[in-house]
Tab-separated table of C-alpha atoms in Angstrom:
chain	number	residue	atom	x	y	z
C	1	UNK	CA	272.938	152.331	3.865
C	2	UNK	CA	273.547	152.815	0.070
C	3	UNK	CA	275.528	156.138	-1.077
C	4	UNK	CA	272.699	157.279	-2.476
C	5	UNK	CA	270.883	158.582	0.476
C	6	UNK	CA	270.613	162.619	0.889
C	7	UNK	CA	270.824	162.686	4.712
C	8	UNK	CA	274.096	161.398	6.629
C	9	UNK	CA	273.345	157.828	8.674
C	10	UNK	CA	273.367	159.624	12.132
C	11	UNK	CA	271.370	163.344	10.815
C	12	UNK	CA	269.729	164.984	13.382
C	13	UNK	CA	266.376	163.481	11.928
C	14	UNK	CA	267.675	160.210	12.802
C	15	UNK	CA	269.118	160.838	16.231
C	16	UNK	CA	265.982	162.406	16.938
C	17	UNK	CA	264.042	158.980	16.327
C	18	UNK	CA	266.559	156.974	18.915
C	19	UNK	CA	266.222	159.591	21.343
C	20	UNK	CA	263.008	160.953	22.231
C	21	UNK	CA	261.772	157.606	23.374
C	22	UNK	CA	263.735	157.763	25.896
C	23	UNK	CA	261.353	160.282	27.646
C	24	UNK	CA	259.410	162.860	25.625
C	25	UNK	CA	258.236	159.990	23.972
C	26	UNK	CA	258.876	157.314	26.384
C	27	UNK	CA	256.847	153.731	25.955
C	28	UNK	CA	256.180	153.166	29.047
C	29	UNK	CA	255.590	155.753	30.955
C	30	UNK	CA	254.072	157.900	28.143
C	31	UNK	CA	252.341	155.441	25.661
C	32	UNK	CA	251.706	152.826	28.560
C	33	UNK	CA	252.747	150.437	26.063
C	34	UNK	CA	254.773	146.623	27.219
C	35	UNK	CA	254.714	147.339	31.168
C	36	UNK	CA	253.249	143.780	30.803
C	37	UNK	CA	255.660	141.269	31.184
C	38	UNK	CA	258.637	143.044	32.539
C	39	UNK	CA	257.941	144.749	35.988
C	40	UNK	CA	258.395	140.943	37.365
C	41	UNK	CA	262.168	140.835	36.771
C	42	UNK	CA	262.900	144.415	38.002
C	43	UNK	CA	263.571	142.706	41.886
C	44	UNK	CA	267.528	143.280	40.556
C	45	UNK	CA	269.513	145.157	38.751
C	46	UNK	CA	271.443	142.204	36.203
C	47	UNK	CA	268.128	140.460	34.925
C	48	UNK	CA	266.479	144.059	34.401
C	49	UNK	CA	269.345	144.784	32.527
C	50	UNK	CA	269.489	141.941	30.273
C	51	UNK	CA	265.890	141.950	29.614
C	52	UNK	CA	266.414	145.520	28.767
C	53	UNK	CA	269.212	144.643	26.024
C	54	UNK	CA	266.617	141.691	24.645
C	55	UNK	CA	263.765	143.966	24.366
C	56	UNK	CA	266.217	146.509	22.316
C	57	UNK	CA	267.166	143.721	20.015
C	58	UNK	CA	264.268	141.858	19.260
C	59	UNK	CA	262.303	145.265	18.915
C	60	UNK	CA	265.062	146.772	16.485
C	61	UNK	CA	265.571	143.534	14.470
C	62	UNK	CA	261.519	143.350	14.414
C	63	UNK	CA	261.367	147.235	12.851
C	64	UNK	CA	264.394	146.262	10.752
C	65	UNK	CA	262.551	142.763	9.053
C	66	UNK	CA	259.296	144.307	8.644
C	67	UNK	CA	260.179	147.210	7.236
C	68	UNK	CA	262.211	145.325	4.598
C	69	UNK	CA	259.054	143.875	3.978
C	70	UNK	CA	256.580	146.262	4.113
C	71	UNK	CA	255.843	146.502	0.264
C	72	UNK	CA	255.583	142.767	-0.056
C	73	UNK	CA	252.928	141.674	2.576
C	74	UNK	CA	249.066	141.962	2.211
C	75	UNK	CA	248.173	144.113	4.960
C	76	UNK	CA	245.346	141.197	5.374
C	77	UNK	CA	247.706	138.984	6.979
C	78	UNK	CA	250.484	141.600	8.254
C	79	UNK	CA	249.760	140.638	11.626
C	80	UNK	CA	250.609	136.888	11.336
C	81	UNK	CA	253.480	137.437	9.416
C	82	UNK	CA	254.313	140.405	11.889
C	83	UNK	CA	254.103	137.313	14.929
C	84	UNK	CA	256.090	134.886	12.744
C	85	UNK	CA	259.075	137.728	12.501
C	86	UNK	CA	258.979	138.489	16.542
C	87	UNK	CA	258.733	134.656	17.841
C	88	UNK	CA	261.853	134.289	15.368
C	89	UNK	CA	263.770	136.731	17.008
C	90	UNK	CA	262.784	135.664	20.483
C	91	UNK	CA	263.857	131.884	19.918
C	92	UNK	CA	267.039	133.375	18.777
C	93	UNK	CA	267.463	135.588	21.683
C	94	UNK	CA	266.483	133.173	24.464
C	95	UNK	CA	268.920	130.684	22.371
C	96	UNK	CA	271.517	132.906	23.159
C	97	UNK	CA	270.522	133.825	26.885
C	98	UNK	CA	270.481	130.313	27.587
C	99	UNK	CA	273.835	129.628	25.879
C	100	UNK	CA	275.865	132.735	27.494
C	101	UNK	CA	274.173	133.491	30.461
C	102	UNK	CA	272.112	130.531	31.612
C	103	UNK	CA	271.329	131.663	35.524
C	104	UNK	CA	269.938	135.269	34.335
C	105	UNK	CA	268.195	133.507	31.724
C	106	UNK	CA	266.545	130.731	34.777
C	107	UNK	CA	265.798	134.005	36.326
C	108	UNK	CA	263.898	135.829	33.304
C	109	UNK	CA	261.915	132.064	33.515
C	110	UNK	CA	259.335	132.801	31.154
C	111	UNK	CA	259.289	136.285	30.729
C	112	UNK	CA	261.754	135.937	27.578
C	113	UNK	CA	258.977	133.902	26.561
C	114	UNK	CA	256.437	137.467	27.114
C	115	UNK	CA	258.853	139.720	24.748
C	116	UNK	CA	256.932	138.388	21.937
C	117	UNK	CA	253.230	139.541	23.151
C	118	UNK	CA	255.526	142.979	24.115
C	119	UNK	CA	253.092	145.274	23.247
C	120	UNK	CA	255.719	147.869	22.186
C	121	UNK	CA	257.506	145.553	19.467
C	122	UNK	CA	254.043	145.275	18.091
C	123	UNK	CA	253.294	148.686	18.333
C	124	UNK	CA	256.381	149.880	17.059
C	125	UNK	CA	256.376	147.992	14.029
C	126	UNK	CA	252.288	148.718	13.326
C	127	UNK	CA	253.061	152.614	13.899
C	128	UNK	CA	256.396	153.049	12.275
C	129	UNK	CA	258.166	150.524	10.886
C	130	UNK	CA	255.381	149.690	7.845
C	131	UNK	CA	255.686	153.380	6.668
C	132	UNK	CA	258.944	153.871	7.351
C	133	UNK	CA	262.548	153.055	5.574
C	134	UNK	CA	264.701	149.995	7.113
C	135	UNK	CA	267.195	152.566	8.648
C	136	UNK	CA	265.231	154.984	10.387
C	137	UNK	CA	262.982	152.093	11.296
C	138	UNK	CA	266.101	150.003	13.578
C	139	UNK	CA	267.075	153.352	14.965
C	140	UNK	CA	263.315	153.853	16.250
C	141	UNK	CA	263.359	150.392	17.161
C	142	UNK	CA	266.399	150.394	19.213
C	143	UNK	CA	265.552	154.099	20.967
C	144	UNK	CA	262.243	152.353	22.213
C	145	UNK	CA	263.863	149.411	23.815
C	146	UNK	CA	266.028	151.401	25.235
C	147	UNK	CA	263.801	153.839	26.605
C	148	UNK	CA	261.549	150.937	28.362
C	149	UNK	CA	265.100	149.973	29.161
C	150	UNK	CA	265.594	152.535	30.865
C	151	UNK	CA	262.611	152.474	33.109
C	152	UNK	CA	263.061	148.586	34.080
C	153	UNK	CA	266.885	149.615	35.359
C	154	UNK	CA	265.080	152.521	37.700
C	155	UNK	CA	262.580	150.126	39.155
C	156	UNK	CA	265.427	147.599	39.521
C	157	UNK	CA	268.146	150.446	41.013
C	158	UNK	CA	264.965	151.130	43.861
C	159	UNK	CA	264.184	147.816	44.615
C	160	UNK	CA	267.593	146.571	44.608
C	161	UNK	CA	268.985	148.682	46.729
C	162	UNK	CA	266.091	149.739	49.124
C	163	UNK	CA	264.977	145.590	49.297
C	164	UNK	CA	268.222	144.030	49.922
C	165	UNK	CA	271.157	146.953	50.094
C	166	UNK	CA	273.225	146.155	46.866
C	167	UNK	CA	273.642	147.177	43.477
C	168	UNK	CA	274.512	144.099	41.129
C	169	UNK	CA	275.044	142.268	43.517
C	170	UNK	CA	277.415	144.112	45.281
C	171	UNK	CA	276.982	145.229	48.710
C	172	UNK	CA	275.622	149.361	48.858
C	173	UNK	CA	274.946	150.213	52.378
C	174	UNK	CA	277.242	148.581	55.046
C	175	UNK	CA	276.923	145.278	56.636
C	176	UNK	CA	277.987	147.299	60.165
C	177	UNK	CA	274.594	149.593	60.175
C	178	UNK	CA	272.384	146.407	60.423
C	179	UNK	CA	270.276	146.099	63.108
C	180	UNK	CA	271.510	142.325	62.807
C	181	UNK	CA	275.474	143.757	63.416
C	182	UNK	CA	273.702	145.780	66.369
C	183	UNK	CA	273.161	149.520	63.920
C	184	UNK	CA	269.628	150.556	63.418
C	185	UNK	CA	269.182	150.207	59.698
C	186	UNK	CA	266.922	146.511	58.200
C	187	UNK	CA	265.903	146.222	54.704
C	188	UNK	CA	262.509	147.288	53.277
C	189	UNK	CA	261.521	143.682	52.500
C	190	UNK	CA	258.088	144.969	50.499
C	191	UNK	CA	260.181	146.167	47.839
C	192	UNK	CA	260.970	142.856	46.826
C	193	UNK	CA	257.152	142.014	46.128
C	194	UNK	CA	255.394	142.878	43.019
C	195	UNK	CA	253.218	145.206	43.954
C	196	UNK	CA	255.735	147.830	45.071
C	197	UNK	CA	257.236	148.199	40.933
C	198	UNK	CA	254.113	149.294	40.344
C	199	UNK	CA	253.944	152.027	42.949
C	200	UNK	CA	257.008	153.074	42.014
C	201	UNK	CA	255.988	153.462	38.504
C	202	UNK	CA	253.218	155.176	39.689
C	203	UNK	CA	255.918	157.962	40.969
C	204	UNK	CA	258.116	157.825	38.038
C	205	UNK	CA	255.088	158.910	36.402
C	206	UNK	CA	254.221	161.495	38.517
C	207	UNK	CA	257.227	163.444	37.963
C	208	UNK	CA	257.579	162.897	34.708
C	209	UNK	CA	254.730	164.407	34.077
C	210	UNK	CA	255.227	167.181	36.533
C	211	UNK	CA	258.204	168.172	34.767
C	212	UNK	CA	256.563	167.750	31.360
C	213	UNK	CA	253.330	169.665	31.702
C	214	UNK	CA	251.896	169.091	28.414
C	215	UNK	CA	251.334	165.523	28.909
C	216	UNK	CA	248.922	165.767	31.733
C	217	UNK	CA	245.592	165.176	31.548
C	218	UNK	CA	242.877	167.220	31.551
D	1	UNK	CA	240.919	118.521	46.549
D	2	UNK	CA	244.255	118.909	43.746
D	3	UNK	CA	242.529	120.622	41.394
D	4	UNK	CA	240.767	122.864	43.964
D	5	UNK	CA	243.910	123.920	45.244
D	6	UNK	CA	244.927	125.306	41.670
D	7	UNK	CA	241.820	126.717	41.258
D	8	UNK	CA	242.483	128.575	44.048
D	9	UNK	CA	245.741	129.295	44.082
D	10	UNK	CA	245.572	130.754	40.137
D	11	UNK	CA	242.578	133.331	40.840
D	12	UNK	CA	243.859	134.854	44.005
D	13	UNK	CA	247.797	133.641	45.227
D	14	UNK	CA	249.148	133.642	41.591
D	15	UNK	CA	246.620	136.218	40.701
D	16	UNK	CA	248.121	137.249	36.913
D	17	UNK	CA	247.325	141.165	37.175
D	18	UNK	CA	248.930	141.565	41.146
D	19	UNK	CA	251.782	139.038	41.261
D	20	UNK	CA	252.895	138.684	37.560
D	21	UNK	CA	251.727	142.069	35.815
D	22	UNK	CA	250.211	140.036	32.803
D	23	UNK	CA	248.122	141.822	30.468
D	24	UNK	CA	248.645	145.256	32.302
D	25	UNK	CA	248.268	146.685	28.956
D	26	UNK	CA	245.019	146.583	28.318
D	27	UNK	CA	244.403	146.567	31.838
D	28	UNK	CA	244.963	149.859	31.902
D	29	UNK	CA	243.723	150.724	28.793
D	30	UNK	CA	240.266	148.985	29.270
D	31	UNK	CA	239.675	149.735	32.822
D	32	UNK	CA	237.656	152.624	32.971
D	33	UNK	CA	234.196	151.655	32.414
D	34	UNK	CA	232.834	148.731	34.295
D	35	UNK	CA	230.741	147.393	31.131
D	36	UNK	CA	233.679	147.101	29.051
D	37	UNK	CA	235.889	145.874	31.629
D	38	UNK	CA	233.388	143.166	32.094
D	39	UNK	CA	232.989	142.145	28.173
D	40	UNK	CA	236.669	142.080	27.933
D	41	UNK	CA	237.242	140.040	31.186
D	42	UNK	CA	234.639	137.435	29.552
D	43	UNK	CA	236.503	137.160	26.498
D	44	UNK	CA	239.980	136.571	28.124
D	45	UNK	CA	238.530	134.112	30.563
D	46	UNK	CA	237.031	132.095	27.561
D	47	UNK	CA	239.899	132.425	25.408
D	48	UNK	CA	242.420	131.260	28.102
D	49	UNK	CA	240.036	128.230	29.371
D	50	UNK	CA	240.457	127.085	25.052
D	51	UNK	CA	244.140	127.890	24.651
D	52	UNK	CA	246.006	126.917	27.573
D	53	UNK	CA	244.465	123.249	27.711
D	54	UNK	CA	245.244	123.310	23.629
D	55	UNK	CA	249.156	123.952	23.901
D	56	UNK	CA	249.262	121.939	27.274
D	57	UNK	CA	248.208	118.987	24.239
D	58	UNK	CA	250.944	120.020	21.578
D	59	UNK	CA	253.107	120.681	24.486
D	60	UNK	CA	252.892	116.747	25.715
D	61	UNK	CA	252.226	114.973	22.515
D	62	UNK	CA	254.520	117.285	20.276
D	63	UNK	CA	257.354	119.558	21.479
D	64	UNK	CA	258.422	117.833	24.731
D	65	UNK	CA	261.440	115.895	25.180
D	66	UNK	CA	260.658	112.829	23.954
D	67	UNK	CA	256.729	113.366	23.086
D	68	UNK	CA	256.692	112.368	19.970
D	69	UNK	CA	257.870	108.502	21.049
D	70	UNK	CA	254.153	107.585	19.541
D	71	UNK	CA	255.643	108.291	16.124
D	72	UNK	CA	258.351	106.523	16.287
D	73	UNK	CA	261.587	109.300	17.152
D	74	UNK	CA	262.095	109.538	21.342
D	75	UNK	CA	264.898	111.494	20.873
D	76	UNK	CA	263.447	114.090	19.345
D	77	UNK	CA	263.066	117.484	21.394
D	78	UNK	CA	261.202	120.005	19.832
D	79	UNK	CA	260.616	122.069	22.948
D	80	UNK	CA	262.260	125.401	21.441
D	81	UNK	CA	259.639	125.649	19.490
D	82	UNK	CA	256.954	126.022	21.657
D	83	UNK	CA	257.137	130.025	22.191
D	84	UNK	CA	255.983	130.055	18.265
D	85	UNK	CA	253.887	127.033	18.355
D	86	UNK	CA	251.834	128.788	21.840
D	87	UNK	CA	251.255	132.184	19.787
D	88	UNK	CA	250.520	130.735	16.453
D	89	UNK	CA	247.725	128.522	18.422
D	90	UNK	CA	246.155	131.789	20.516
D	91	UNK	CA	246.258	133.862	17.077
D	92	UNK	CA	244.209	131.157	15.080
D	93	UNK	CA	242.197	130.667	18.551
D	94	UNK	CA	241.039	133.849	18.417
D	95	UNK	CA	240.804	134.457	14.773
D	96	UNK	CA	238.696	131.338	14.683
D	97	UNK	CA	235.879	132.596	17.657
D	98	UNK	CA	235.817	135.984	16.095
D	99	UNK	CA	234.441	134.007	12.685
D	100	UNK	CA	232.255	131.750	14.428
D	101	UNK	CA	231.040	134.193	16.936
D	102	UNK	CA	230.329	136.746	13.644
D	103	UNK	CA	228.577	133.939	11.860
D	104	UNK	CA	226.485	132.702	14.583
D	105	UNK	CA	225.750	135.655	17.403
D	106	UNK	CA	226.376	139.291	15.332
D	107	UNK	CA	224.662	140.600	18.500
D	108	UNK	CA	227.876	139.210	21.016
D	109	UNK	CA	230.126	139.498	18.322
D	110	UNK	CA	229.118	143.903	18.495
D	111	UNK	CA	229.680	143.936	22.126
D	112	UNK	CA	233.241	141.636	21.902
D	113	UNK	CA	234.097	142.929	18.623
D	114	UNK	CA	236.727	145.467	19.156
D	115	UNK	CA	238.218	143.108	22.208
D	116	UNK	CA	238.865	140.053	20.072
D	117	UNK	CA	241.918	141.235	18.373
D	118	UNK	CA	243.186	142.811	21.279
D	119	UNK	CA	243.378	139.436	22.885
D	120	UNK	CA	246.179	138.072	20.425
D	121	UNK	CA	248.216	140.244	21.776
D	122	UNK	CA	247.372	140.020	25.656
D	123	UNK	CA	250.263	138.634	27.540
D	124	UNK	CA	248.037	137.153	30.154
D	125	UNK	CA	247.065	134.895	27.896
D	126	UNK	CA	250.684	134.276	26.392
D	127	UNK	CA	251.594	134.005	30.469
D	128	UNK	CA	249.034	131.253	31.156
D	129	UNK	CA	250.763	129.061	28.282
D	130	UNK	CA	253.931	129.658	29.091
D	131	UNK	CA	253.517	129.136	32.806
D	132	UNK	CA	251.413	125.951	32.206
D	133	UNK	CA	254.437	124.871	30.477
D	134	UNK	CA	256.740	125.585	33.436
D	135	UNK	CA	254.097	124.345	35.851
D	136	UNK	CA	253.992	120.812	33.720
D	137	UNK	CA	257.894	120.484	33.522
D	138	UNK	CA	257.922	120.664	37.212
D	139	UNK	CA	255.085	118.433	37.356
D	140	UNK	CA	252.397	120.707	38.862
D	141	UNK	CA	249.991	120.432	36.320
D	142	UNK	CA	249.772	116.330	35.392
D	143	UNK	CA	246.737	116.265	33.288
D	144	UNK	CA	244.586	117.572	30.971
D	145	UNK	CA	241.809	118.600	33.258
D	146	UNK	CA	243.903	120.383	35.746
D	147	UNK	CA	244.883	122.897	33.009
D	148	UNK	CA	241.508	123.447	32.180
D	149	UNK	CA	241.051	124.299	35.618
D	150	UNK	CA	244.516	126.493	35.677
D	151	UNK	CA	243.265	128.245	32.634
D	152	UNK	CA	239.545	128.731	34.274
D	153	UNK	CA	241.167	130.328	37.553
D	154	UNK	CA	244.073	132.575	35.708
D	155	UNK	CA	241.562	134.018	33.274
D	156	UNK	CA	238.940	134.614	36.201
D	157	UNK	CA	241.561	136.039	38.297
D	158	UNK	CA	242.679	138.709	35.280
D	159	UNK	CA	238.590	139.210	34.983
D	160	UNK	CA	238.080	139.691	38.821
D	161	UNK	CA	241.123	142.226	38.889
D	162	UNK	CA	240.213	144.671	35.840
D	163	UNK	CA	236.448	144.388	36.974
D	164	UNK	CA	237.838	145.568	40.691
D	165	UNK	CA	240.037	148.551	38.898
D	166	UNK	CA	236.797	149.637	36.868
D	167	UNK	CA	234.949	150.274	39.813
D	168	UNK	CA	237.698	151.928	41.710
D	169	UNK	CA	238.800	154.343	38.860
D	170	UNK	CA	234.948	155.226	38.356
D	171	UNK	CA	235.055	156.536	41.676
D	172	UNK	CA	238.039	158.416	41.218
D	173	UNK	CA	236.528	160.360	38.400
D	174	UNK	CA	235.385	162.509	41.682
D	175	UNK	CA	238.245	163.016	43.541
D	176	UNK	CA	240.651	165.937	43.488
D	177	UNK	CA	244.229	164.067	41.836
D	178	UNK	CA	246.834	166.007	41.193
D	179	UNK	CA	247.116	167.095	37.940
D	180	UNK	CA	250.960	164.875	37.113
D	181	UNK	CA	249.327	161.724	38.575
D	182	UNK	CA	245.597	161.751	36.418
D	183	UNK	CA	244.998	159.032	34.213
D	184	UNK	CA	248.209	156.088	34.572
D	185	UNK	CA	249.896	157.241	37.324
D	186	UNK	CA	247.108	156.922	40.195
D	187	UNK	CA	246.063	153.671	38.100
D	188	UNK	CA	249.429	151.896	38.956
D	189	UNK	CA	249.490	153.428	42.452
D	190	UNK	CA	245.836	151.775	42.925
D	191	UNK	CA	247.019	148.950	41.024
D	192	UNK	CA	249.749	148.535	43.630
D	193	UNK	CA	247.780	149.194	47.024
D	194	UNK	CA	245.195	146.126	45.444
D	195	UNK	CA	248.541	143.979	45.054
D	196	UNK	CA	249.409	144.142	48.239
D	197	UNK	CA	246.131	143.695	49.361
D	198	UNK	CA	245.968	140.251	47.513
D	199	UNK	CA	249.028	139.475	49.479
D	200	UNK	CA	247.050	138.404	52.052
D	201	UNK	CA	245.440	135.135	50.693
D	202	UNK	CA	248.881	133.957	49.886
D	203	UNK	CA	249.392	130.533	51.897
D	204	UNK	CA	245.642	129.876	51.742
D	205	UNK	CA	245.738	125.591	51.097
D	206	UNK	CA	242.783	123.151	51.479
């Protein structure tokens, strides 16, 4: 940022715009935005994490381009040029994956691929970043991949350690209390299908909204 | 029999809504009136049948490993490309039927207006190209006409399942929710009680 700016790089205004996705303002579970593609690789904690970081980049980097160019596109063909920007970054980031981390990146299979149709990079950069300045616009960029971030690694903490007792692939609840070693305890093998990241969702919604009342609905 | 099988397999085993969360988006968004679940369903189902056969042509005769051996460079592998080339073909797609269905039908075009953009953007169609690509690399899909017929099923699947949530969440429009799970939160619940429903055709094979 140039010295010319009024407000410090990290003023409260700023902070404000990284933070309150994260649940007053949360994508996901508040502007329903990008569950799309992502649920599928919540079954463990490492790929939900990774995909988490991507998400953060690519939508940051997205905010960051497009807001550089906001005074220089037609708004005629913003939303090709806005799809040109994203599928940039998402080569680049599934480049990476598959240089530094090639078995998470077999895992994520096509859902790299998804980040692109994301609705919340899109959304982020159609509702902020083409009004916005560059700086503030990374910042909100960031704070919303984080906060869907931050829902993926909840599903994935459930599922991961109700479906298959561990936590990143290390071992949670004892091998000894399996009904297997002769205790009483078996896995919850549902949580390891799709349809239970939804329910659980479902119930991160609930009381999310039971603790912030304004958001119900009528 | 082959093609059956995928046919199959993509509406209900592979269904995109239940086992992959594609398009849950607008899923969601669009679900609560049967008539516009219905004119959006169409749309996606006609869109994917048009795209997915399209990049499953650029994928084999362009971007492949060795596809472009007709014009003279085998080595060349282009196949990095493809997440750009696959949008860039479903944004002109459907930039191209919402001009020609304008020109030709302004009575369609009123009811599938506001959908047609929305579509760009739909990762179930996104998913069916990218998992036709997967499915061809592993040689699932070997021709032309079988992706066709994976596009058909995967787009009827997504119509079948936002139809089915339509109906369900006009219904609940009567029932006493609690006030913290109105609106998304019972949707996903239903969403996931119907997903495990569909769990049951899985291993169906002619």
């Amino acid at each position: 940022m140039s010295k010319n700016e009024k407000e410090p790089i990290f003023s409260a205004k700023n902070l404000k715009y990284l933070t309150s996705p994260f649940s007053a303002n949360n994508p996901v579970i508040v502007q329903i935005l990008g569950i799309c593609s992502a649920l599928a690789v919540t079954v463990q904690l490492k790929p939900a994490i990774v995909m988490a970081l991507s998400v953060a980049v690519v939508c940051g980097f997205a905010n960051l381009v497009m807001s550089l160019l906001r005074n220089g596109v037609p708004s005629r063909i913003r939303i090709i040029v806005q799809l040109v920007v994203i599928a940039t970054l998402v080569i680049l980031v599934d480049q990476v994956l598959k240089a530094f981390v090639y078995d998470v990146s077999k895992q994520l299979s096509v859902y790299v691929g998804l980040i692109i149709t994301n609705c919340i990079v899109m959304g982020r950069v159609e509702a902020f970043a083409l009004g916005s300045k560059p700086w503030p616009s990374f910042l909100d960029g960031i704070g919303n991949g984080l906060g869907y971030g931050l829902i993926l690694v909840i599903v994935a903490f459930f599922r991961e350690l109700f479906g298959a007792g561990t936590l990143l692939g290390f071992r949670i609840i004892p091998e000894s209390i399996y009904a297997s070693e002769g205790g009483f305890y078996s896995n919850c093998g549902i949580m390891l299908f799709p349809p239970m990241a939804l329910i659980i969702v479902g119930c991160i919604i609930w009381a999310h909204r039971s603790w912030h009342k304004d958001l119900q609905e009528k | 029999m082959e093609s059956l099988n995928i046919f199959i397999k993509s509406i209900f085993i592979d269904n995109m809504v239940f086992a992959f969360f594609f398009g849950m988006c607008s899923y969601i968004a669009v679900s609560k009136s049967v008539k516009t679940a219905l004119g959006l369903g169409a749309a996606v189902t006609f869109v994917m049948v048009m795209t997915v056969p399209l990049n499953y042509l650029l994928y084999t005769y362009v971007l492949k490993a060795g596809a472009l051996s007709w014009a003279g460079c085998p080595e060349v592998d282009l196949s990095f490309l493809s997440f750009i080339v696959f949008i860039a073909t479903i944004a002109a797609f459907t930039q191209l039927v919402e001009m020609i269905v304008e020109k030709f039908s302004p009575a369609l075009y009123g009811q599938l207006g506001i959908f047609l953009p929305l579509i760009a953007v739909n990762c179930a169609i996104m998913g069916g190209s990218l998992f036709m690509q997967q499915k061809v690399d592993a040689l699932e899909l070997t021709s032309c006409w079988q992706t066709v017929v994976y596009g058909f099923g995967s787009g009827l699947g997504w119509w079948l399942a936002i139809v089915m949530m339509a109906a369900i969440r006009e219904k609940t429009t009567y029932s006493h929710i609690p006030a913290a799970l109105k609106g998304p939160g019972i949707a996903f619940i239903i969403t996931g009680l119907m997903g495990i429903a569909f769990m049951i055709f899985s291993g169906i094979q002619f």
